[in-house]
Tab-separated table of C-alpha atoms and ligand atoms in Angstrom:
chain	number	residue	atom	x	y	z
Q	1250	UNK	CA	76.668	-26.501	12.616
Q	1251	UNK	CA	78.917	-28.965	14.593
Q	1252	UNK	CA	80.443	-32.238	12.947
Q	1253	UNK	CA	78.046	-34.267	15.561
Q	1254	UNK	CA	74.706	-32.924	13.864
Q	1255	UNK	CA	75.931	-33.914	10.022
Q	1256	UNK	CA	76.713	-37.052	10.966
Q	1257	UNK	CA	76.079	-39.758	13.068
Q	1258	UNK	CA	77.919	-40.841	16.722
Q	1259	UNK	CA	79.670	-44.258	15.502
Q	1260	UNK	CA	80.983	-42.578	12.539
Q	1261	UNK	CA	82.291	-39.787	15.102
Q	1262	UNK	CA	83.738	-42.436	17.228
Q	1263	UNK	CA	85.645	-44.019	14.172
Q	1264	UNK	CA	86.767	-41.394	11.828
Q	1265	UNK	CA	86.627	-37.801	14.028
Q	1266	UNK	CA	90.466	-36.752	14.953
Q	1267	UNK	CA	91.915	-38.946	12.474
Q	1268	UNK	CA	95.818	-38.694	11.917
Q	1269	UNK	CA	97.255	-38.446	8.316
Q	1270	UNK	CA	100.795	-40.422	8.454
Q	1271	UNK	CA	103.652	-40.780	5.852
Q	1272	UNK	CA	102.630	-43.912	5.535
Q	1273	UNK	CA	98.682	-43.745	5.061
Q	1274	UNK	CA	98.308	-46.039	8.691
Q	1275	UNK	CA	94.704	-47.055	9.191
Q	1276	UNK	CA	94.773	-46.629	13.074
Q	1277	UNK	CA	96.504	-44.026	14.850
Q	1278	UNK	CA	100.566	-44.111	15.323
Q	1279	UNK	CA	101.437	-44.188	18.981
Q	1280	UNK	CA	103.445	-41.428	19.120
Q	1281	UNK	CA	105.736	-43.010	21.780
Q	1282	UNK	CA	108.042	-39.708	22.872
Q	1283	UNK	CA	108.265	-37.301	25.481
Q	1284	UNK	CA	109.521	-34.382	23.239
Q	1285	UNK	CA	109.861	-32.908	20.163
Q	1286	UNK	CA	112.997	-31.831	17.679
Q	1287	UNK	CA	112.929	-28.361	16.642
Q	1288	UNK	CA	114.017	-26.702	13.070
Q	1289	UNK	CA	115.782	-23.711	14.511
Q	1290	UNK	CA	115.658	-21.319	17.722
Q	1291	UNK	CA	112.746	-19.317	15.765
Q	1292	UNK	CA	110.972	-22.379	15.378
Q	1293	UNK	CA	110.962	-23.688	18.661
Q	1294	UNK	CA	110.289	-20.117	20.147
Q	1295	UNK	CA	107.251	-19.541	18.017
Q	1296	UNK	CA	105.896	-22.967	19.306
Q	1297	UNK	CA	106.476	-21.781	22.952
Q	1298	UNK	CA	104.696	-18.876	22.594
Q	1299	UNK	CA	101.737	-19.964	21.072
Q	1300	UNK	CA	102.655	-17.949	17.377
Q	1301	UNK	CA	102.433	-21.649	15.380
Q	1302	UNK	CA	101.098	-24.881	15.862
Q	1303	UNK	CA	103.522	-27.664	16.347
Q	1304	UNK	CA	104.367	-29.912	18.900
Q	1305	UNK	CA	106.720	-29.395	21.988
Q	1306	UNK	CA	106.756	-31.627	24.825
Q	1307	UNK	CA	104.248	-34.460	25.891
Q	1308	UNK	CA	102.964	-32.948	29.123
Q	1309	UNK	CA	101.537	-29.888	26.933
Q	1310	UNK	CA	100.365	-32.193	23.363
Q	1311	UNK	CA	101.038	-35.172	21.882
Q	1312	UNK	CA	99.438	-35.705	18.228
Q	1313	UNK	CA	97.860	-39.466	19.561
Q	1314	UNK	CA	96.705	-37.899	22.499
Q	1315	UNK	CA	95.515	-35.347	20.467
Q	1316	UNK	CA	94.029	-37.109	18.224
Q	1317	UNK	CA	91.301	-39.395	20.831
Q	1318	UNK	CA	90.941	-35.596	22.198
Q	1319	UNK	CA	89.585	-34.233	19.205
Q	1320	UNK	CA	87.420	-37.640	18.996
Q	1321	UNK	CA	86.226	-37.039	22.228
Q	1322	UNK	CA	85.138	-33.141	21.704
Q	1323	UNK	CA	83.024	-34.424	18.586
Q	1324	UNK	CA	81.285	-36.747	20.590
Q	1325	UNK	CA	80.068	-34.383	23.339
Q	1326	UNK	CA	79.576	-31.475	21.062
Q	1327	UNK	CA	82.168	-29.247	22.585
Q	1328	UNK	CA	84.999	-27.126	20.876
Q	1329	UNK	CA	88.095	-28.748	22.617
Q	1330	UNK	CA	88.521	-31.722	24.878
Q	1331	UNK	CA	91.706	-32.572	27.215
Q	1332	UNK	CA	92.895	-35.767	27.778
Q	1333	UNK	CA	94.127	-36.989	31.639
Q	1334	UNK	CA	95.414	-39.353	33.256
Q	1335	UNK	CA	92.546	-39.954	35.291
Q	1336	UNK	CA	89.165	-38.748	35.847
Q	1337	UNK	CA	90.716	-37.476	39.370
Q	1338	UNK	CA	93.093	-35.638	37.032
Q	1339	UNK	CA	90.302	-34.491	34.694
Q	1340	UNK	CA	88.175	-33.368	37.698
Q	1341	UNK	CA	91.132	-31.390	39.324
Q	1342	UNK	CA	92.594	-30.029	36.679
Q	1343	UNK	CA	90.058	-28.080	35.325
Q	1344	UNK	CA	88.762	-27.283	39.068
Q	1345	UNK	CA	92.304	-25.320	40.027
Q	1346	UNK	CA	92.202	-23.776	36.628
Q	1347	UNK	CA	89.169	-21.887	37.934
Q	1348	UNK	CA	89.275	-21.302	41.462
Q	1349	UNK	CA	91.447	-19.068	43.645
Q	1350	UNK	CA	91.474	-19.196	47.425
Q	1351	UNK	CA	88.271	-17.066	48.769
Q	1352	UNK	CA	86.102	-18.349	45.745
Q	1353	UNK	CA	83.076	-20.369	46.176
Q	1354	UNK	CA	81.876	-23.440	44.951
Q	1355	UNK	CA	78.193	-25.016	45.077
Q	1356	UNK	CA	78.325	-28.851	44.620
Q	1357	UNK	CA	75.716	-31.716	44.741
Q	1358	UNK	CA	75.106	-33.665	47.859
Q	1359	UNK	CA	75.727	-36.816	45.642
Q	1360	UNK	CA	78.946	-37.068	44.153
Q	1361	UNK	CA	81.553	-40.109	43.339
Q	1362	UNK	CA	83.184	-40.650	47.118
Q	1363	UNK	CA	86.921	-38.971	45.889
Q	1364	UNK	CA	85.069	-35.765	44.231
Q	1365	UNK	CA	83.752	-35.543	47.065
Q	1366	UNK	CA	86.798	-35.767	49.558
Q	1367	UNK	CA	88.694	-33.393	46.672
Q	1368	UNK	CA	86.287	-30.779	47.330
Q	1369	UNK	CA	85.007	-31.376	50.867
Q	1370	UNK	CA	88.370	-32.190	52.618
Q	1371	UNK	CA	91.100	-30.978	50.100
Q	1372	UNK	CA	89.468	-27.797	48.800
Q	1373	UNK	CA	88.477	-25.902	52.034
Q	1374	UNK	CA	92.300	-26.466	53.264
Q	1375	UNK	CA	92.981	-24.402	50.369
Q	1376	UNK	CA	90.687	-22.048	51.552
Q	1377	UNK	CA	88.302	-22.573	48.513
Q	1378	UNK	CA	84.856	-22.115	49.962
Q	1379	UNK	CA	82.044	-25.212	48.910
Q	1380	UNK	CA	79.019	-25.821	49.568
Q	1381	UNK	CA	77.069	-28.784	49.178
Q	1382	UNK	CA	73.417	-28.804	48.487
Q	1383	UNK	CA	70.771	-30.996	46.497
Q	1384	UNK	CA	71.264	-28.932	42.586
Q	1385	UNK	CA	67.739	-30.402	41.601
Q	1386	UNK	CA	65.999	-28.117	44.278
Q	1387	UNK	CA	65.538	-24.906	42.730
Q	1388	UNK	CA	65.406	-22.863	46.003
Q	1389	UNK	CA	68.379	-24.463	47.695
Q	1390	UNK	CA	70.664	-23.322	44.318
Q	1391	UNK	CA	68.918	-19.956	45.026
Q	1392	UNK	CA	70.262	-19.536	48.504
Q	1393	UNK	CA	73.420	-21.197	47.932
Q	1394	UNK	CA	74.643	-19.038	44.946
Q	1395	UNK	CA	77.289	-16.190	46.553
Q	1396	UNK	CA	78.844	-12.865	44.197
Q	1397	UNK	CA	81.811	-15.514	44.749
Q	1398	UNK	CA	80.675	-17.986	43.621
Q	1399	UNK	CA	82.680	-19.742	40.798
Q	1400	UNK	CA	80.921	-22.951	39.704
Q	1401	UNK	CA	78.088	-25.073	40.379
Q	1402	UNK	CA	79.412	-28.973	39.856
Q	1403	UNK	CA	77.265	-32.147	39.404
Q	1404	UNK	CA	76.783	-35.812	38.211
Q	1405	UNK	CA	73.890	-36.969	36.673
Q	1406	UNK	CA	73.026	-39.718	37.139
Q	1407	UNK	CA	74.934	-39.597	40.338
Q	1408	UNK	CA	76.826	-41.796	41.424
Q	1409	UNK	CA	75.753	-44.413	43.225
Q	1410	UNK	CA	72.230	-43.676	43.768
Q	1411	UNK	CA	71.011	-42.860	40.042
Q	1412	UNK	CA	69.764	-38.987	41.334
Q	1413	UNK	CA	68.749	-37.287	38.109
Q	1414	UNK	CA	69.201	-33.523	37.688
Q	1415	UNK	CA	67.233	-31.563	34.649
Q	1416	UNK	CA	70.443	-29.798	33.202
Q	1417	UNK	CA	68.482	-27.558	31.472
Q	1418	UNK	CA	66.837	-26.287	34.174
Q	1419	UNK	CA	69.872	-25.544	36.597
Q	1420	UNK	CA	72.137	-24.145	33.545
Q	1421	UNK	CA	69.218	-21.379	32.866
Q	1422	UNK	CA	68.629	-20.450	36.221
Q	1423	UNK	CA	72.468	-20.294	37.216
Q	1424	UNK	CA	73.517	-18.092	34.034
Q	1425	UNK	CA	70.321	-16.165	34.553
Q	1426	UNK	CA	71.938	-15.216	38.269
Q	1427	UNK	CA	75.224	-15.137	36.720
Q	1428	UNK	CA	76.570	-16.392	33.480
Q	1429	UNK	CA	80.209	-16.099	34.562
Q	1430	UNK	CA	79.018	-19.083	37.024
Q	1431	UNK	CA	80.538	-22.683	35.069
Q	1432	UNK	CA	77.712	-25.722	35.568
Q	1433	UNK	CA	79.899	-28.341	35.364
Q	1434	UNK	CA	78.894	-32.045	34.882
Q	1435	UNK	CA	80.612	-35.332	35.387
Q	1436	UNK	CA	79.316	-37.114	32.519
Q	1437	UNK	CA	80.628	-40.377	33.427
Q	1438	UNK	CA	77.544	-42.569	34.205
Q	1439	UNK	CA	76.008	-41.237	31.110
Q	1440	UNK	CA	78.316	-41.087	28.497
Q	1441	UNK	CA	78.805	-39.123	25.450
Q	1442	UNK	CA	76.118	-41.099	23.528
Q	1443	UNK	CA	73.169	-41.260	25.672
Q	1444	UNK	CA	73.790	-36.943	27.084
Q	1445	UNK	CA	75.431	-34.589	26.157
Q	1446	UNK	CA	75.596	-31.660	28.638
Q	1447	UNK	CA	76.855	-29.088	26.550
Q	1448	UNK	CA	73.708	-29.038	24.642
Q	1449	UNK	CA	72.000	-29.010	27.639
Q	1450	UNK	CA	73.134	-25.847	28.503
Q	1451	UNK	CA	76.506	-26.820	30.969
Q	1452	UNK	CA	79.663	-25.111	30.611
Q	1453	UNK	CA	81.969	-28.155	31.080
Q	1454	UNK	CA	82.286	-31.834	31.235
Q	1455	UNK	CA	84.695	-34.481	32.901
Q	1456	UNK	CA	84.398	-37.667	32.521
Q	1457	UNK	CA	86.408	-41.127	33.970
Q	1458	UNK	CA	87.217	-42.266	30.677
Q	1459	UNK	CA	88.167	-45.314	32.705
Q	1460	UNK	CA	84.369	-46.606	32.639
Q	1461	UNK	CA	82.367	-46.699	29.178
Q	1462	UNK	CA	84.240	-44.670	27.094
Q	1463	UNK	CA	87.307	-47.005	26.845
Q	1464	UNK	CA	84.932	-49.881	28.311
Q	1465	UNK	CA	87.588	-52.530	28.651
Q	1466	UNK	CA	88.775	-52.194	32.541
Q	1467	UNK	CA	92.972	-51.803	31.410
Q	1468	UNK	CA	93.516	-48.415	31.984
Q	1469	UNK	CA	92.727	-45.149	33.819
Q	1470	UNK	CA	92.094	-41.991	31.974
Q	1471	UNK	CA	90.010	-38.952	31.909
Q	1472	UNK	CA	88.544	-35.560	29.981
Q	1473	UNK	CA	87.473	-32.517	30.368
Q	1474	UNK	CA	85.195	-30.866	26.895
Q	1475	UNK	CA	84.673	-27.251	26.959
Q	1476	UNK	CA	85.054	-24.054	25.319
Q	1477	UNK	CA	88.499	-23.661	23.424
Q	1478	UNK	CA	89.824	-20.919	26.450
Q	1479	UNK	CA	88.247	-23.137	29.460
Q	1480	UNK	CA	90.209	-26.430	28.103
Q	1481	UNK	CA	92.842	-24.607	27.426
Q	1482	UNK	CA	93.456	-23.202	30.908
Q	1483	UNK	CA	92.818	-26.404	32.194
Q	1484	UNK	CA	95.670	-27.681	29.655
Q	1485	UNK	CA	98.302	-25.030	30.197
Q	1486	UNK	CA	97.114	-24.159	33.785
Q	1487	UNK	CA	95.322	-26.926	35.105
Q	1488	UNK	CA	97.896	-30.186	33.545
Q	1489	UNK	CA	100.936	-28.088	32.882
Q	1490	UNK	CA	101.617	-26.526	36.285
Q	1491	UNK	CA	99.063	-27.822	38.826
Q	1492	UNK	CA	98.399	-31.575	38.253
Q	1493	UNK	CA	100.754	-33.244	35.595
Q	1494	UNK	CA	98.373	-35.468	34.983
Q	1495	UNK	CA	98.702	-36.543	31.553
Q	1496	UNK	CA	97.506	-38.819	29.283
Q	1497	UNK	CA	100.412	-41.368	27.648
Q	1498	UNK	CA	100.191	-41.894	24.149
Q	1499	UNK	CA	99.653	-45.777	24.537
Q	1500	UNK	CA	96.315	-45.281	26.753
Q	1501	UNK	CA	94.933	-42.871	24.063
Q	1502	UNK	CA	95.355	-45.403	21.172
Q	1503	UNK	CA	93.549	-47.818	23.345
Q	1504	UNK	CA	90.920	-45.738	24.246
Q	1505	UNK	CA	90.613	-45.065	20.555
Q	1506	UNK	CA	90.340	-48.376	20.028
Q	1507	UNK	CA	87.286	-49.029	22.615
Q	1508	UNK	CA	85.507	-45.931	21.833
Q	1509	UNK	CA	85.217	-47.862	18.034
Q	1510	UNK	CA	82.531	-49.797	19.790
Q	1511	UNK	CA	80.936	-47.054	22.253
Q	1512	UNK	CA	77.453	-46.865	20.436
Q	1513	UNK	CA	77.289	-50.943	20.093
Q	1514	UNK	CA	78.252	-51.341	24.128
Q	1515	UNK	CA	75.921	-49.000	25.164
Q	1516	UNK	CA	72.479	-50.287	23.389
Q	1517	UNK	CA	73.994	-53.635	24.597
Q	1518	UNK	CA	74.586	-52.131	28.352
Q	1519	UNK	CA	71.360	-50.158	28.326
Q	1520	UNK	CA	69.133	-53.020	27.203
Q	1521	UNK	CA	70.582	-55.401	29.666
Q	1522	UNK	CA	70.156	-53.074	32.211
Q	1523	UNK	CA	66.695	-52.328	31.723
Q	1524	UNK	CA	65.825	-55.983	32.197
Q	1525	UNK	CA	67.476	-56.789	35.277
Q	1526	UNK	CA	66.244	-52.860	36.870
Q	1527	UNK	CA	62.586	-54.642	36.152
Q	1528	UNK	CA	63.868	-58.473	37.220
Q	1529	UNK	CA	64.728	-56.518	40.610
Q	1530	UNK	CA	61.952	-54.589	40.936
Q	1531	UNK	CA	59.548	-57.692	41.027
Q	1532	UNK	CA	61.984	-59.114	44.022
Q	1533	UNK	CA	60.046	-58.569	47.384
Q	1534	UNK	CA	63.523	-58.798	49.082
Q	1535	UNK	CA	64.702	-55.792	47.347
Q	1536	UNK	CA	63.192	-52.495	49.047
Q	1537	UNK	CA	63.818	-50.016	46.003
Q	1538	UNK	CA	65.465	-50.144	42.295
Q	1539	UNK	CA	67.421	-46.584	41.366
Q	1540	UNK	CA	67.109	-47.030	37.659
Q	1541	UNK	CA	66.428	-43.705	35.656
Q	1542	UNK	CA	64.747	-45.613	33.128
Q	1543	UNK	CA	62.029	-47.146	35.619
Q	1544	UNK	CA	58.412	-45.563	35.587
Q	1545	UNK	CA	58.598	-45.272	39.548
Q	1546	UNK	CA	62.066	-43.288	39.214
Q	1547	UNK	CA	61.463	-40.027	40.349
Q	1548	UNK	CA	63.764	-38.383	37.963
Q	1549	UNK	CA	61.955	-40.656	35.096
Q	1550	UNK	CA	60.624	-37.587	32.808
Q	1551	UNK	CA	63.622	-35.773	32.817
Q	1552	UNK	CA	65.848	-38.337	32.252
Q	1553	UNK	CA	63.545	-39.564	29.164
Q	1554	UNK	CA	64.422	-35.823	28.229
Q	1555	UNK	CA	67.597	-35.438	28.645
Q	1556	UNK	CA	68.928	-38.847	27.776
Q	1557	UNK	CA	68.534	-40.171	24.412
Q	1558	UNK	CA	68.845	-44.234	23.105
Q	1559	UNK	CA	68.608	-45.313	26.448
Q	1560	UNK	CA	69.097	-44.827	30.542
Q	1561	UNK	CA	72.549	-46.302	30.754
Q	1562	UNK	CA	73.880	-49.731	32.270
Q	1563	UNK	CA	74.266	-48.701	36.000
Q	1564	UNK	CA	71.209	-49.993	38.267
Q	1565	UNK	CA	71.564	-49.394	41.954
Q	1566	UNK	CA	69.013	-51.507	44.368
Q	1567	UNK	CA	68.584	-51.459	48.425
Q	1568	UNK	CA	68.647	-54.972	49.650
Q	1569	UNK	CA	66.019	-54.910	52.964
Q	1570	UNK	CA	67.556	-55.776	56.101
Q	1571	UNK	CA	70.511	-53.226	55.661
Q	1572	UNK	CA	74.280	-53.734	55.094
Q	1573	UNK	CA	74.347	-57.254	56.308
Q	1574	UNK	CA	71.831	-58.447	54.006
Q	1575	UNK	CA	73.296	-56.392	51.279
Q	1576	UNK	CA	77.183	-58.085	51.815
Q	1577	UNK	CA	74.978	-61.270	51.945
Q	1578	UNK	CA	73.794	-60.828	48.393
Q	1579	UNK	CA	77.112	-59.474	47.008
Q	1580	UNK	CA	79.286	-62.360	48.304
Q	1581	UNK	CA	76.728	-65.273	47.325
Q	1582	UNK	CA	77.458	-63.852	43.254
Q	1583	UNK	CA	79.743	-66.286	41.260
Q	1584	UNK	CA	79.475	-64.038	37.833
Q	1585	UNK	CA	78.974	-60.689	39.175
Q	1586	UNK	CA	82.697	-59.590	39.991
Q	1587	UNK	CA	82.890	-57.712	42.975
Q	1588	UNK	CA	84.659	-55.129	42.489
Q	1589	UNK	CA	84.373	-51.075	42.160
Q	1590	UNK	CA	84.994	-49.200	38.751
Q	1591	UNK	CA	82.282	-49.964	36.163
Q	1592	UNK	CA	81.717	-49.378	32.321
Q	1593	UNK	CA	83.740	-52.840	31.526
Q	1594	UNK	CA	82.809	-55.664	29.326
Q	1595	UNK	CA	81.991	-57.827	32.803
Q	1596	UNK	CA	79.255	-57.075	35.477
Q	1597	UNK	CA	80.886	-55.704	38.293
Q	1598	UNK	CA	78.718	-55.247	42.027
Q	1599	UNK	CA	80.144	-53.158	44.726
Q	1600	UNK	CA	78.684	-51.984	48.125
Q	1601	UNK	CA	79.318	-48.290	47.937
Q	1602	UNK	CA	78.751	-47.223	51.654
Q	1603	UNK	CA	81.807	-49.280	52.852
Q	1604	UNK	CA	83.549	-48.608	49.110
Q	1605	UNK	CA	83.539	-45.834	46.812
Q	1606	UNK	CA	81.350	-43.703	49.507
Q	1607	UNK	CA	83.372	-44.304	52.628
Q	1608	UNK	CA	84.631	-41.135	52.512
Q	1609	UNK	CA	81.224	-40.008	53.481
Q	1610	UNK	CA	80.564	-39.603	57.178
Q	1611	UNK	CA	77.392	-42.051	58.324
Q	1612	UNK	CA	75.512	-39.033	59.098
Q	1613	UNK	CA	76.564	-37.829	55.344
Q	1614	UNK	CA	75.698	-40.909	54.003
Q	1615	UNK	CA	71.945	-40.586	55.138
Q	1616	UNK	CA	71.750	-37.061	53.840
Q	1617	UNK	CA	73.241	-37.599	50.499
Q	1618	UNK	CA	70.727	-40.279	50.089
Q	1619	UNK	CA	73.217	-43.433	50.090
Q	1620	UNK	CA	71.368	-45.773	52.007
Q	1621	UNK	CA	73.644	-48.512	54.146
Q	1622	UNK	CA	71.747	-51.221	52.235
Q	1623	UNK	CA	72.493	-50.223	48.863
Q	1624	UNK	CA	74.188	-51.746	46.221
Q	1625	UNK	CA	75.868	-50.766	43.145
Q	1626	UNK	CA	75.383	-52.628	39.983
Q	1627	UNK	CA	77.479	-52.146	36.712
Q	1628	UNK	CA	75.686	-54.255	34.287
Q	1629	UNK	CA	77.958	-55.628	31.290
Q	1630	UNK	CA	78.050	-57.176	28.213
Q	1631	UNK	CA	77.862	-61.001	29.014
Q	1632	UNK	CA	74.149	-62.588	27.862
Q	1633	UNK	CA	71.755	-61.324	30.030
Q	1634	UNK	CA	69.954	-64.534	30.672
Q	1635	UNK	CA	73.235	-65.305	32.780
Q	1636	UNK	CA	73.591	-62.200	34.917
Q	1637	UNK	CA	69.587	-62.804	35.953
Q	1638	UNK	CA	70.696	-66.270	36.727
Q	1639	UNK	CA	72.993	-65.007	39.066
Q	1640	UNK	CA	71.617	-62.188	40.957
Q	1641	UNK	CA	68.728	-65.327	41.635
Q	1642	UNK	CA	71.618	-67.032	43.390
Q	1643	UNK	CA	71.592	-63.943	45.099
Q	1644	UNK	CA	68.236	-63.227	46.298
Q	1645	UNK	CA	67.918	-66.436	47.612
Q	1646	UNK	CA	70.723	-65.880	49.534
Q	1647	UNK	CA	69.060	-63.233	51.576
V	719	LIG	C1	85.362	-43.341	38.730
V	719	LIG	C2	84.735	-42.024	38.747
V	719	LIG	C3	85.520	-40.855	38.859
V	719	LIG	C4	87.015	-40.903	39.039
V	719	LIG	O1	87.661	-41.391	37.921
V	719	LIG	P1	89.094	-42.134	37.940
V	719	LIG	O2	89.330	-42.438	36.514
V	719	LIG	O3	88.954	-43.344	38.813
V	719	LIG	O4	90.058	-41.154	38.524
V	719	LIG	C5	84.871	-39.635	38.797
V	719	LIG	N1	83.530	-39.553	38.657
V	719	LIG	C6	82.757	-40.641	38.572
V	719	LIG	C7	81.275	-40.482	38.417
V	719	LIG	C8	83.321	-41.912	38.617
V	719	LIG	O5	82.530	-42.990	38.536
């Protein structure tokens, strides 16, 4: 039985990972160095070569960064987590780990706009083969999967339109073709508290620790939670040699610090986010709400499923008249920031087609189900009356 079934996700948060000092410190040291004194030859050669534990150099383990990594496993239910210093970094790091040039990957349509590039431009230079489907259709995974194939990567709920994939469903029927295959999700939009992948049947998770789980909007940072050999390739492979991209100490003790409050943010994000998914839905100017927690959501049942406590503070809507009438609403906000990222403390609106989704062809745009009129909604934790108040301001400007 994992820590995360004896005990509940706050107390996780707060006490998993936590470091014993000399001097019996309440929060975790920030273990400010890039490398580590050894005893003798023996000693440091034994670390090296993986015959004791101990501590080496920074790009390879740190014992803060350690410490929110262990936090972090607990939370998702996996064995071992890695810390990065991006979600970029967790997302590539664990990807070149795996793949070799000649392998295959499958891919969702909908991804976040740089996953995307990564693995539509980027990848296939490398001479890594991908192709992208929609993972929720059971008969175009059935076609797509190759002997070569090497892992089957989504996001759910995707980013930006809210698509909702039953992780159960694709985990089974990939590891019944193949259980070498990975199914890995970007957890992001989710979080640790409301899905957990892992249990769902997934091999791996990244997430953009960026958004919700630091939550405050000062720092970049990602993860990847796995099996003890998949994190550790990613680690020693991945980090070490391919990317570099580690976490610093000082960005782990913050994150530690935010993810304190992870369970209290999200009911506050989810419940806000509910009631401004059903404020826009009533509009007559807005053509469609993507909110997983709506009734007329298509991915509605599964989500209820596969998502507990809640459906998450991201609500995407398509203003009518297009991407002039969407830029209309955005820019006639005062308390809605616009801005991309999301997961922070204030509301943030974006317009992803000419944003985080320009990487995406037009003609991509339309088939990945982005329309040019949609708009990107990262609900936060100011008092919901005055978020309504201002998305009025906005549908009156349109
Ligand atoms: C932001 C984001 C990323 C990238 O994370 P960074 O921390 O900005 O590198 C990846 N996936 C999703 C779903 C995101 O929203």
């Amino acid at each position: 039985m994992s820590q995360h079934d004896t005990c509940g996700f706050s107390t996780l948060a707060i006490h998993a990972g936590k470091i014993k000092d000399a001097f019996g410190a309440l929060t975790p040291p920030i273990y400010q160095t890039s490398t580590f004194e050894f005893e003798s030859c023996q000693h440091g050669g034994d670390i090296f070569a993986g015959k004791r534990a101990g501590y080496a150099y920074s790009r390879t383990a740190n014992p803060t960064v350690m410490a929110v990594e262990q936090k972090v496993a607990a939370m998702e239910g996996g064995e071992a987590a890695l810390a990065t210093s991006s979600g970029m970094g967790a997302i590539t790091s664990l990807i070149w780990s795996i793949v070799s040039t000649g392998d295959h990957i499958v891919a969702d349509k909908t991804l976040y706009g740089c996953t995307y590039e990564f693995l539509a431009h980027h990848l296939r230079r490398m001479g890594v083969n991908v192709d992208f489907i929609d993972t929720s259709d059971e008969n175009a995974l059935k076609s797509a999967l190759k002997p070569e194939t090497k892992i089957v990567y989504l996001e759910t709920p995707a980013n930006p339109n809210m698509k909702i994939t039953d992780l159960r469903k694709v985990s089974d029927f990939v590891h019944g073709h193949n259980s070498a295959i990975k199914v890995v999700c970007d957890n992001t939009f989710a979080t640790p508290y409301l899905q957990n992948p892992l249990r769902e049947g997934a091999d791996a998770v990244v997430h953009s620790a960026t958004k919700y789980i630091n939550g405050h909007g000062d720092l970049l940072a990602g993860f990847v939670i796995s099996d003890a050999e998949t994190v550790m390739k990613a680690r020693m492979v991945g980090v070490k040699d391919m990317t570099g991209s580690v976490l610093a100490a000082n960005e782990a003790f913050l994150i530690m610090r935010g993810l304190k409050t992870m369970e209290l943010r999200m009911e506050r994000h989810c419940a806000s986010a509910m009631k401004i998914a059903e404020f826009l839905e009533s509009c007559p100017k807005i053509e469609k709400v993507l909110y997983p927690g709506l009734k007329s959501h298509v991915g509605y049942e599964v989500a209820a499923r596969q998502m507990h406590h809640g459906f998450g503070g991201m609500v995407s809507f398509v203003v009518s008249g297009g991407k002039e009438q969407a830029a209309k609403f955005v820019d006639s906000l005062e308390l809605c920031t616009l801005a991309v990222s999301l997961g922070d403390a204030e509301t943030l609106i974006e317009h992803p087609a000419s944003m985080t989704h320009s990487t995406y062809s037009p003609e991509e745009l339309a088939d990945a189900g982005i329309p040019e009129g949609l708009v990107r909604l990262s609900v936060g934790l100011e008092n919901v009356e005055d978020i309504l108040a201002d998305l009025e301001k906005g549908i009156r400007a349109i």
